[in-house]
Amino acid sequence: MRNMQKNPMINKIAIFSLLIMAMTVTVFAGDAEAGQVSNMYATIWSLVPPLVAIILALITKEVYSSLFVGIVVGALFYSNFNLKQAYLTMLTSDTDGGLLAKLADGWNVGILIFLVVLGIIVSLMNKAGGSAAYGEWARQRIKTRKGALLSTFILGVLIFIDDYFNCLTVGSVMRPVTDTHKVSRAKLAYIIDATAAPVCIIAPISSWAAAVAGVVDGVNGLDLFIRAIPYNFYALLTIVAMITLTLLNFDYGPMRLHEMNAQKDNDLYTTESRPFAAEAEAVVTGKGKVIDLILPVVVLIICCVIGMIYTGGFFEGESFVNAFAGSDASVGLLLGSVGALLITFLLYIPRGILSFNEFMSCLPEGFKAMVPAILILTFAWTLSGITGLLGAKEFVAGVLASNVGMLQVLLPVIVFLIAVFLAFATGTSWGTFGILLPIVVPILDPTSELLIITVAATLAGAVCGDHCSPISDTTIMASTGAQCDHINHVSTQLPYALTVAAVAAVNYILAASIQNWMINLPIAIVMMIVTIFIIKSIYDAKDKKA
């Protein structure tokens, strides 16, 4: 049960070596045509590179090489198979999609620094003994697996400001507790991921609400966002499904294997790939108490909120809501996390919790802990950038625009499915609703309920595709927060996400007909719970036969 099939690493290394050698030898073979347009621009071929990366990742269970192959395929498509231009497209800032261009992007750099600082704060809390003290405190009060999982969910709901922040903070705080109750890392990653984005996309004060409000012209974007919340079936039903599964103590699909291994064999990882296993061996040198974990986390939340409203102009006279809607999440999280790190220094050093040298030693430790996430994010951003160069967004937008004359009763579900596919292929939910909302909003009556339902379907589809995609930054953050192998998280979450997506799709057809959330939402919730009970009865019947 514990060991899955090993990857043929020798064959992959040989293939990659030959590929790189061929590109390097021919990189100076001739000049590419400046400003040329790819023959595959805005065609269905533009979606092939991310799909190659996703399929390879699911087959090989190895994400780095899969993303790299996707980048190579995309670069070759973009350059019309000119090896020199492909090589330069992949690595330089000659275009907006290259590795260097992505690492020079201010938003991306802000997120990477935020990741590193958060890793340092987590390392500090561990070394100071705050995490251990909290784990002991929680173990005395949280007696069951259900309690551990529900506590993780509740903490995720409370940290609704930003999904990146949510994933990493909830993971670092609750991991010791769930480990004690033999919760697999895959299940922890699912709880984190199923809470982070769904909560943020239905919270009026969040970076997601700000992003949605920022891409809608001609109407009040924040008002539209709030009115769409009751129709955001995927986000709401994901939360319903997660709570129902937890209360029933039931899992299906690959998650069932992970949870059985965790409970019976105390194996939290299931597979041989466990990139964060060494973290459990971190030496505690401080004499920290529960307050030494809680206070840095609270300070981090407060500082990040202040940082975000600062970037939105709150201290220049903007209202809190408008400041949040106009905030720069990347810069705000960067400012907030660095401020929290400085306050943590003042909390630990004067009280003698850690020595100065011990504090400083956590800086490289925290950075090293975030290297896997940084590497995957960098590759994912590069793949997304090259996919953008190929016109994937224009292709999908064209498909949607050419079908706006369809029966209106099917419009929300069609938009939902297109959003799922686009977010899955590109790995970005924000990019997905940034593309689709400007198309959807103008074609519908601004006073109609159908506009609200279709906007909600766009947001729901973006989150769903984001959940399913191995190249999604939020999915990567959830894996990192839970210290779970990334592909394990993707493969175990996928059946749950698809189940909820199917129920959501049916309810978007019903919603377009009924157009009353007070009727539609209860129907959707009941349908979701009944679906889980049906799946459980199927598994129970199989267990009895076995």
Coordinates of C-alpha atoms in Angstrom, one line a residue:
M1 CA 0.0 0.0 0.0
R2 CA 2.7 2.4 0.9
N3 CA 4.9 2.4 -2.2
M4 CA 3.8 3.6 -5.6
Q5 CA 5.6 2.8 -8.8
K6 CA 9.0 4.5 -9.1
N7 CA 9.6 7.0 -11.9
P8 CA 12.0 6.0 -14.7
M9 CA 14.4 8.7 -13.8
I10 CA 17.2 7.5 -16.0
N11 CA 15.1 7.7 -19.1
K12 CA 13.8 11.1 -18.2
I13 CA 17.2 12.5 -17.5
A14 CA 18.5 11.2 -20.8
I15 CA 15.7 12.7 -22.7
F16 CA 16.1 16.1 -21.0
S17 CA 19.9 16.0 -21.5
L18 CA 19.5 15.4 -25.2
L19 CA 16.9 18.1 -25.5
I20 CA 19.0 20.7 -23.7
M21 CA 22.1 19.7 -25.7
A22 CA 20.2 20.0 -29.0
M23 CA 18.9 23.4 -28.0
T24 CA 22.3 24.6 -26.8
V25 CA 24.2 23.5 -29.8
T26 CA 21.7 25.2 -32.2
V27 CA 21.0 28.3 -30.1
F28 CA 23.4 30.4 -32.2
A29 CA 22.5 28.8 -35.5
G30 CA 20.6 31.7 -36.8
D31 CA 18.6 34.8 -36.0
A32 CA 14.9 34.6 -35.3
E33 CA 12.6 36.9 -37.0
A34 CA 12.0 39.9 -34.8
G35 CA 8.4 40.3 -33.8
Q36 CA 7.1 37.2 -35.6
V37 CA 3.7 35.8 -34.7
S38 CA 3.3 32.2 -33.8
N39 CA 1.5 30.1 -36.3
M40 CA -0.4 28.6 -33.4
Y41 CA -1.4 31.9 -31.9
A42 CA -5.0 32.0 -30.5
T43 CA -5.7 28.4 -31.7
I44 CA -6.5 25.3 -29.7
W45 CA -2.8 24.5 -29.9
S46 CA -2.1 27.3 -27.5
L47 CA -3.6 25.2 -24.7
V48 CA -1.4 22.2 -25.5
P49 CA 1.7 23.2 -23.4
P50 CA -0.1 23.5 -20.1
L51 CA -2.0 20.3 -20.8
V52 CA 1.3 18.5 -21.5
A53 CA 2.7 19.7 -18.2
I54 CA -0.5 18.7 -16.3
I55 CA -0.8 15.3 -17.9
L56 CA 2.9 14.5 -17.4
A57 CA 2.7 15.6 -13.7
L58 CA -0.2 13.3 -13.1
I59 CA 1.4 10.4 -14.9
T60 CA 5.0 10.7 -13.6
K61 CA 4.2 12.1 -10.2
E62 CA 7.1 14.5 -10.7
V63 CA 6.2 18.2 -11.1
Y64 CA 9.5 19.9 -11.9
S65 CA 10.4 18.1 -15.1
S66 CA 6.7 18.1 -16.1
L67 CA 6.5 21.9 -15.9
F68 CA 9.9 22.2 -17.7
V69 CA 8.6 20.0 -20.6
G70 CA 5.5 22.2 -20.8
I71 CA 7.6 25.3 -21.0
V72 CA 9.8 23.8 -23.7
V73 CA 6.8 22.8 -25.8
G74 CA 5.3 26.2 -25.4
A75 CA 8.5 28.0 -26.4
L76 CA 8.8 25.8 -29.5
F77 CA 5.2 26.6 -30.5
Y78 CA 5.7 30.3 -29.9
S79 CA 8.9 30.4 -32.0
N80 CA 7.5 28.2 -34.8
F81 CA 10.1 25.6 -33.8
N82 CA 13.1 28.0 -34.2
L83 CA 15.4 26.6 -31.6
K84 CA 17.3 29.8 -30.9
Q85 CA 14.2 31.9 -30.3
A86 CA 12.6 29.1 -28.2
Y87 CA 15.7 29.0 -26.0
L88 CA 15.7 32.8 -25.6
T89 CA 11.9 32.8 -25.0
M90 CA 12.2 30.3 -22.2
L91 CA 15.0 32.0 -20.3
T92 CA 15.2 35.7 -21.0
S93 CA 13.1 38.8 -20.8
D94 CA 12.9 39.2 -24.6
T95 CA 9.2 38.5 -24.1
D96 CA 6.8 38.8 -21.1
G97 CA 6.8 35.0 -20.7
G98 CA 10.4 34.1 -20.1
L99 CA 11.9 33.0 -16.8
L100 CA 13.9 36.2 -16.3
A101 CA 10.8 38.3 -17.1
K102 CA 8.8 36.5 -14.5
L103 CA 11.5 36.8 -11.9
A104 CA 11.7 40.6 -12.7
D105 CA 8.0 41.1 -12.3
G106 CA 7.3 43.1 -9.2
W107 CA 4.1 41.2 -8.2
N108 CA 5.9 37.8 -8.5
V109 CA 9.0 39.0 -6.5
G110 CA 6.7 40.4 -3.8
I111 CA 5.0 37.0 -3.4
L112 CA 8.4 35.2 -3.4
I113 CA 9.7 37.5 -0.6
F114 CA 6.5 37.0 1.3
L115 CA 7.0 33.3 1.0
V116 CA 10.5 33.5 2.3
V117 CA 9.6 35.8 5.2
L118 CA 6.7 33.5 6.2
G119 CA 9.1 30.5 6.1
I120 CA 11.4 32.4 8.4
I121 CA 8.7 33.2 10.9
V122 CA 7.5 29.6 10.9
S123 CA 11.1 28.5 11.5
L124 CA 11.4 31.0 14.3
M125 CA 8.2 29.7 16.0
N126 CA 9.4 26.1 15.7
K127 CA 12.9 26.8 17.1
A128 CA 11.5 29.0 19.9
G129 CA 9.2 26.2 21.0
G130 CA 6.0 28.1 20.3
S131 CA 4.7 25.5 17.8
A132 CA 5.5 22.6 20.2
A133 CA 3.8 24.4 23.1
Y134 CA 0.7 25.1 20.9
G135 CA 0.7 21.5 19.8
E136 CA 0.7 20.3 23.4
W137 CA -2.0 22.8 24.3
A138 CA -4.1 21.8 21.4
R139 CA -3.6 18.0 22.0
Q140 CA -5.1 18.4 25.5
R141 CA -8.2 20.2 24.1
I142 CA -8.7 18.7 20.7
K143 CA -9.4 15.0 21.4
T144 CA -10.5 13.6 18.0
R145 CA -9.6 13.6 14.3
K146 CA -12.8 15.4 13.6
G147 CA -12.0 18.1 16.1
A148 CA -8.5 18.5 14.5
L149 CA -9.9 18.8 11.0
L150 CA -12.8 21.1 12.0
S151 CA -10.3 23.3 13.9
T152 CA -8.2 23.5 10.8
F153 CA -11.3 24.5 8.8
I154 CA -12.3 27.2 11.3
L155 CA -8.9 28.7 11.4
G156 CA -9.0 28.8 7.6
V157 CA -12.3 30.7 7.7
L158 CA -10.9 33.2 10.2
I159 CA -7.9 34.0 7.9
F160 CA -10.0 35.2 5.0
I161 CA -7.8 38.0 3.9
D162 CA -5.7 36.2 1.3
D163 CA -5.5 32.7 0.0
Y164 CA -1.6 32.6 0.0
F165 CA -1.5 33.8 3.5
N166 CA -4.3 31.4 4.5
C167 CA -2.6 28.3 3.1
L168 CA 0.8 28.9 4.7
T169 CA -0.4 30.2 8.1
V170 CA -3.1 27.5 8.6
G171 CA -0.6 24.8 7.6
S172 CA 2.1 25.9 9.9
V173 CA -0.2 26.3 12.9
M174 CA -2.3 23.2 12.5
R175 CA 0.2 20.7 11.2
P176 CA 1.4 19.5 14.6
V177 CA -2.2 19.0 15.7
T178 CA -3.3 17.0 12.7
D179 CA -0.1 14.9 12.8
T180 CA -0.9 13.9 16.4
H181 CA -4.4 12.7 15.3
K182 CA -2.9 10.8 12.3
V183 CA -4.3 13.0 9.6
S184 CA -2.5 12.4 6.3
R185 CA -0.6 15.3 4.8
A186 CA -2.8 14.9 1.7
K187 CA -6.0 15.3 3.8
L188 CA -4.5 18.4 5.6
A189 CA -3.6 19.9 2.2
Y190 CA -7.1 19.3 1.0
I191 CA -8.7 21.0 4.0
I192 CA -6.4 23.9 3.6
D193 CA -7.0 24.3 -0.1
A194 CA -10.7 23.7 0.2
T195 CA -10.9 26.5 2.7
A196 CA -8.5 29.1 1.4
A197 CA -9.8 30.1 -2.1
P198 CA -13.5 29.2 -1.5
V199 CA -13.5 31.4 1.7
C200 CA -11.6 34.3 0.0
I201 CA -14.0 34.2 -3.1
I202 CA -17.0 34.7 -0.8
A203 CA -15.5 37.2 1.6
P204 CA -16.2 40.8 0.7
I205 CA -13.0 42.0 2.4
S206 CA -10.3 40.0 0.7
S207 CA -7.7 40.3 -2.0
W208 CA -10.0 38.3 -4.2
A209 CA -12.9 40.7 -3.9
A210 CA -10.4 43.5 -4.7
A211 CA -9.3 41.6 -7.8
V212 CA -12.8 41.0 -9.0
A213 CA -13.8 44.6 -8.4
G214 CA -10.8 45.8 -10.3
V215 CA -11.6 44.0 -13.6
V216 CA -15.3 45.0 -14.0
D217 CA -16.0 48.3 -15.8
G218 CA -19.3 50.2 -15.9
V219 CA -20.8 48.7 -12.8
N220 CA -20.0 48.7 -9.1
G221 CA -17.6 45.7 -9.0
L222 CA -17.7 45.2 -5.2
D223 CA -21.6 45.3 -5.2
L224 CA -21.6 42.8 -8.0
F225 CA -19.2 40.5 -6.1
I226 CA -21.4 40.6 -3.0
R227 CA -24.6 39.9 -4.8
A228 CA -22.9 36.9 -6.6
I229 CA -21.9 35.2 -3.3
P230 CA -25.1 33.1 -2.8
Y231 CA -24.8 31.8 -6.3
N232 CA -21.1 30.8 -6.0
F233 CA -22.0 27.2 -5.8
Y234 CA -18.6 25.7 -6.2
A235 CA -17.1 27.6 -3.3
L236 CA -20.1 27.1 -1.0
L237 CA -20.5 23.5 -1.9
T238 CA -16.8 22.8 -1.4
I239 CA -17.2 23.9 2.1
V240 CA -20.4 21.8 2.6
A241 CA -18.7 18.8 1.1
M242 CA -15.6 19.2 3.3
I243 CA -17.6 19.5 6.5
T244 CA -19.9 16.5 5.5
L245 CA -16.9 14.3 4.7
T246 CA -15.3 15.2 8.0
L247 CA -18.4 14.5 10.1
L248 CA -18.9 11.2 8.3
N249 CA -15.2 10.3 8.7
F250 CA -15.4 9.2 5.1
D251 CA -13.0 9.5 2.1
Y252 CA -13.0 8.2 -1.4
G253 CA -10.7 8.0 -4.4
P254 CA -6.9 8.2 -3.8
M255 CA -7.5 10.1 -0.5
R256 CA -8.9 6.9 1.0
L257 CA -5.6 5.2 0.6
H258 CA -3.7 8.1 2.2
E259 CA -6.0 8.2 5.1
M260 CA -6.0 4.5 5.7
N261 CA -2.2 4.5 5.7
A262 CA -2.2 7.4 8.2
Q263 CA -4.6 5.8 10.6
K264 CA -3.4 2.2 10.4
D265 CA 0.3 2.6 9.8
N266 CA 0.9 6.1 11.1
D267 CA 2.3 6.9 7.6
L268 CA 1.3 10.5 6.9
Y269 CA 2.8 10.6 3.4
T270 CA 1.9 7.2 1.8
T271 CA 4.4 7.7 -1.1
E272 CA 8.2 7.7 -1.0
S273 CA 8.2 11.4 -2.0
R274 CA 8.2 13.4 1.2
P275 CA 10.1 16.6 0.6
F276 CA 9.4 18.1 3.9
A277 CA 9.9 15.1 6.2
A278 CA 13.2 16.5 7.6
E279 CA 11.2 19.5 9.0
A280 CA 9.9 17.2 11.8
E281 CA 13.4 16.8 13.0
A282 CA 14.0 20.6 13.7
V283 CA 15.6 21.1 17.1
V284 CA 13.8 23.3 19.6
T285 CA 16.2 25.4 21.5
G286 CA 13.9 28.0 23.0
K287 CA 11.5 27.9 26.0
G288 CA 8.6 29.3 24.1
K289 CA 5.0 29.1 25.3
V290 CA 1.7 29.1 23.4
I291 CA 1.8 32.9 23.2
D292 CA 5.0 32.7 21.2
L293 CA 3.1 31.1 18.4
I294 CA -0.3 32.9 18.7
L295 CA 1.2 36.4 19.0
P296 CA 3.4 36.3 15.9
V297 CA 0.4 34.9 13.9
V298 CA -1.9 37.6 15.2
V299 CA 0.7 40.2 14.5
L300 CA 1.2 38.8 11.0
I301 CA -2.5 39.0 10.3
I302 CA -2.8 42.6 11.6
C303 CA 0.4 43.7 9.8
C304 CA -0.7 42.2 6.5
V305 CA -4.2 43.9 6.7
I306 CA -2.4 47.2 7.4
G307 CA 0.0 46.6 4.6
M308 CA -2.8 45.9 2.1
I309 CA -5.0 48.9 3.1
Y310 CA -1.8 51.1 3.0
T311 CA -1.2 50.2 -0.6
G312 CA -4.9 51.0 -1.3
G313 CA -4.6 54.5 0.0
F314 CA -6.3 54.1 3.4
F315 CA -3.9 56.5 5.1
E316 CA -4.4 59.1 2.3
G317 CA -8.2 59.3 3.0
E318 CA -9.7 56.3 1.2
S319 CA -12.4 54.3 3.1
F320 CA -11.4 50.9 4.4
V321 CA -13.5 49.1 1.8
N322 CA -12.2 51.1 -1.1
A323 CA -8.7 50.8 0.2
F324 CA -9.0 47.1 0.3
A325 CA -10.6 47.0 -3.1
G326 CA -7.7 49.0 -4.6
S327 CA -4.9 47.3 -2.7
D328 CA -1.9 45.7 -4.1
A329 CA -1.9 42.3 -2.4
S330 CA 1.7 41.4 -3.3
V331 CA 3.2 44.6 -1.9
G332 CA 0.8 44.6 1.1
L333 CA 1.7 41.1 2.1
L334 CA 5.4 41.9 1.6
L335 CA 5.2 45.0 3.9
G336 CA 3.1 43.2 6.5
S337 CA 5.2 40.1 6.7
V338 CA 8.5 42.0 7.1
G339 CA 6.9 44.2 9.7
A340 CA 5.7 41.0 11.6
L341 CA 9.2 39.6 11.4
L342 CA 10.7 42.7 13.0
I343 CA 8.1 42.6 15.8
T344 CA 8.8 38.9 16.3
F345 CA 12.4 39.8 16.8
L346 CA 11.4 42.2 19.5
L347 CA 9.1 39.6 21.0
Y348 CA 11.8 36.8 21.2
I349 CA 15.2 38.4 21.8
P350 CA 14.5 40.8 24.8
R351 CA 12.7 38.0 26.6
G352 CA 15.5 35.5 26.0
I353 CA 13.3 33.1 24.1
L354 CA 16.1 32.8 21.4
S355 CA 19.6 34.2 21.3
F356 CA 20.6 36.6 18.5
N357 CA 22.6 33.8 16.8
E358 CA 19.7 31.4 17.0
F359 CA 17.3 34.0 15.6
M360 CA 19.7 34.7 12.7
S361 CA 20.1 31.0 11.9
C362 CA 16.4 30.8 11.2
L363 CA 16.8 33.1 8.2
P364 CA 18.5 30.5 5.9
E365 CA 16.4 27.7 7.4
G366 CA 13.2 29.5 6.5
F367 CA 14.4 30.2 3.0
K368 CA 15.4 26.6 2.5
A369 CA 12.0 25.4 3.6
M370 CA 10.4 27.5 0.8
V371 CA 12.7 26.4 -2.0
P372 CA 10.3 23.7 -3.4
A373 CA 7.4 26.2 -3.5
I374 CA 9.6 28.9 -5.0
L375 CA 10.8 26.6 -7.7
I376 CA 7.4 25.2 -8.7
L377 CA 5.9 28.7 -8.6
T378 CA 8.7 30.1 -10.9
F379 CA 8.2 27.3 -13.4
A380 CA 4.4 27.7 -13.2
W381 CA 4.6 31.4 -13.8
T382 CA 6.9 30.9 -16.8
L383 CA 4.6 28.3 -18.3
S384 CA 1.6 30.6 -17.8
G385 CA 3.5 33.4 -19.4
I386 CA 4.4 31.4 -22.5
T387 CA 0.8 30.1 -22.7
G388 CA -0.2 33.8 -22.7
L389 CA 2.2 34.5 -25.5
L390 CA 0.5 31.8 -27.6
G391 CA -2.9 33.6 -27.2
A392 CA -4.6 31.0 -25.1
K393 CA -6.7 33.7 -23.4
E394 CA -7.7 35.2 -26.7
F395 CA -8.7 31.7 -28.0
V396 CA -11.0 31.0 -25.1
A397 CA -12.4 34.5 -25.1
G398 CA -13.2 34.1 -28.8
V399 CA -15.0 30.8 -28.1
L400 CA -17.1 32.4 -25.4
A401 CA -17.9 35.5 -27.4
S402 CA -19.0 33.5 -30.4
N403 CA -21.5 31.6 -28.4
V404 CA -23.2 34.4 -26.5
G405 CA -26.4 33.9 -28.5
M406 CA -27.0 30.5 -26.9
L407 CA -30.1 29.8 -24.9
Q408 CA -29.8 32.0 -21.8
V409 CA -30.7 29.1 -19.5
L410 CA -27.4 27.4 -20.5
L411 CA -25.2 30.5 -20.4
P412 CA -24.1 30.2 -16.7
V413 CA -23.2 26.6 -16.9
I414 CA -21.3 27.1 -20.2
V415 CA -19.4 30.0 -18.7
F416 CA -18.7 27.9 -15.6
L417 CA -17.2 25.0 -17.7
I418 CA -15.1 27.4 -19.8
A419 CA -13.8 29.1 -16.6
V420 CA -13.0 25.6 -15.2
F421 CA -11.0 24.6 -18.3
L422 CA -9.2 28.0 -18.6
A423 CA -8.2 28.0 -15.0
F424 CA -7.1 24.4 -15.2
A425 CA -5.0 25.0 -18.3
T426 CA -3.4 28.2 -17.2
G427 CA -3.2 27.6 -13.4
T428 CA -4.6 31.0 -12.5
S429 CA -8.1 31.8 -11.2
W430 CA -7.4 35.6 -11.1
G431 CA -6.4 35.5 -14.8
T432 CA -9.4 33.5 -15.6
F433 CA -12.0 35.9 -14.2
G434 CA -9.9 38.8 -15.4
I435 CA -10.4 37.5 -19.0
L436 CA -14.1 36.3 -18.8
L437 CA -15.8 39.0 -16.6
P438 CA -15.1 41.8 -19.1
I439 CA -16.8 39.6 -21.7
V440 CA -19.7 38.4 -19.6
V441 CA -20.8 41.6 -17.9
P442 CA -21.4 43.8 -21.1
I443 CA -23.5 41.2 -22.9
L444 CA -26.2 40.9 -20.1
D445 CA -28.7 43.3 -18.7
P446 CA -27.0 44.9 -15.7
T447 CA -30.3 44.8 -13.7
S448 CA -31.0 41.1 -14.4
E449 CA -30.5 38.3 -12.0
L450 CA -29.0 36.3 -14.8
L451 CA -26.0 38.6 -14.8
I452 CA -25.4 37.9 -11.1
I453 CA -25.7 34.1 -11.7
T454 CA -23.3 34.2 -14.7
V455 CA -20.7 36.3 -12.8
A456 CA -20.9 33.8 -9.9
A457 CA -20.5 31.0 -12.4
T458 CA -17.3 32.7 -13.7
L459 CA -15.8 33.1 -10.2
A460 CA -16.8 29.5 -9.2
G461 CA -15.3 28.0 -12.4
A462 CA -12.1 29.9 -11.9
V463 CA -11.7 28.5 -8.3
C464 CA -12.7 25.0 -9.5
G465 CA -10.1 24.9 -12.3
D466 CA -7.6 26.4 -9.9
H467 CA -8.2 23.6 -7.4
C468 CA -7.8 20.9 -10.1
S469 CA -4.6 22.3 -11.7
P470 CA -1.2 21.1 -10.7
I471 CA 0.3 24.3 -11.9
S472 CA -1.9 26.6 -9.8
D473 CA -0.1 28.8 -7.4
T474 CA -2.8 28.4 -4.7
T475 CA -2.6 24.6 -5.0
I476 CA 1.2 24.8 -4.7
M477 CA 0.8 27.0 -1.6
A478 CA -1.6 24.4 0.0
S479 CA 0.9 21.6 -0.6
T480 CA 3.6 23.8 0.9
G481 CA 1.5 24.8 3.9
A482 CA 0.7 21.1 4.6
Q483 CA 4.2 20.0 3.8
C484 CA 2.7 17.5 1.4
D485 CA 4.1 16.1 -1.9
H486 CA 2.5 18.4 -4.5
I487 CA 1.3 15.7 -6.9
N488 CA -0.2 13.7 -4.0
H489 CA -2.2 16.7 -3.1
V490 CA -3.4 17.2 -6.6
S491 CA -4.3 13.6 -7.2
T492 CA -6.2 13.2 -3.9
Q493 CA -8.1 16.5 -4.2
L494 CA -9.1 16.0 -7.9
P495 CA -12.0 13.5 -7.3
Y496 CA -13.5 15.8 -4.6
A497 CA -13.2 18.9 -6.8
L498 CA -14.8 17.1 -9.8
T499 CA -17.7 15.9 -7.6
V500 CA -18.5 19.3 -6.4
A501 CA -18.0 20.8 -9.9
A502 CA -20.6 18.3 -11.3
V503 CA -23.2 19.3 -8.6
A504 CA -22.4 23.0 -9.2
A505 CA -22.9 22.6 -12.9
V506 CA -26.3 21.1 -12.5
N507 CA -27.3 23.8 -10.1
Y508 CA -26.2 26.6 -12.5
I509 CA -28.8 25.2 -15.0
L510 CA -31.4 25.2 -12.3
A511 CA -30.4 28.7 -11.1
A512 CA -30.8 30.1 -14.6
S513 CA -34.3 28.8 -14.7
I514 CA -35.4 29.7 -11.1
Q515 CA -33.2 32.9 -10.6
N516 CA -33.8 33.0 -6.8
W517 CA -30.9 32.2 -4.6
M518 CA -33.1 31.6 -1.6
I519 CA -34.5 28.6 -3.4
N520 CA -31.4 27.6 -5.4
L521 CA -28.9 27.6 -2.6
P522 CA -30.8 25.2 -0.3
I523 CA -31.4 22.9 -3.3
A524 CA -27.7 22.9 -4.1
I525 CA -26.7 22.1 -0.5
V526 CA -29.1 19.2 -0.2
M527 CA -28.0 17.9 -3.6
M528 CA -24.3 18.0 -2.4
I529 CA -25.0 16.2 0.8
V530 CA -27.1 13.5 -0.9
T531 CA -24.4 13.0 -3.5
I532 CA -21.8 12.3 -0.8
F533 CA -24.2 9.9 1.0
I534 CA -24.7 8.0 -2.3
I535 CA -20.9 7.7 -2.8
K536 CA -20.5 6.5 0.8
S537 CA -23.2 3.9 0.3
I538 CA -21.4 2.6 -2.8
Y539 CA -18.1 2.3 -0.8
D540 CA -19.9 0.7 2.1
A541 CA -21.4 -1.9 -0.2
K542 CA -18.0 -2.7 -1.6
D543 CA -16.5 -3.0 1.9
K544 CA -19.2 -5.5 2.9
K545 CA -18.5 -7.6 -0.2
A546 CA -14.8 -7.6 0.5

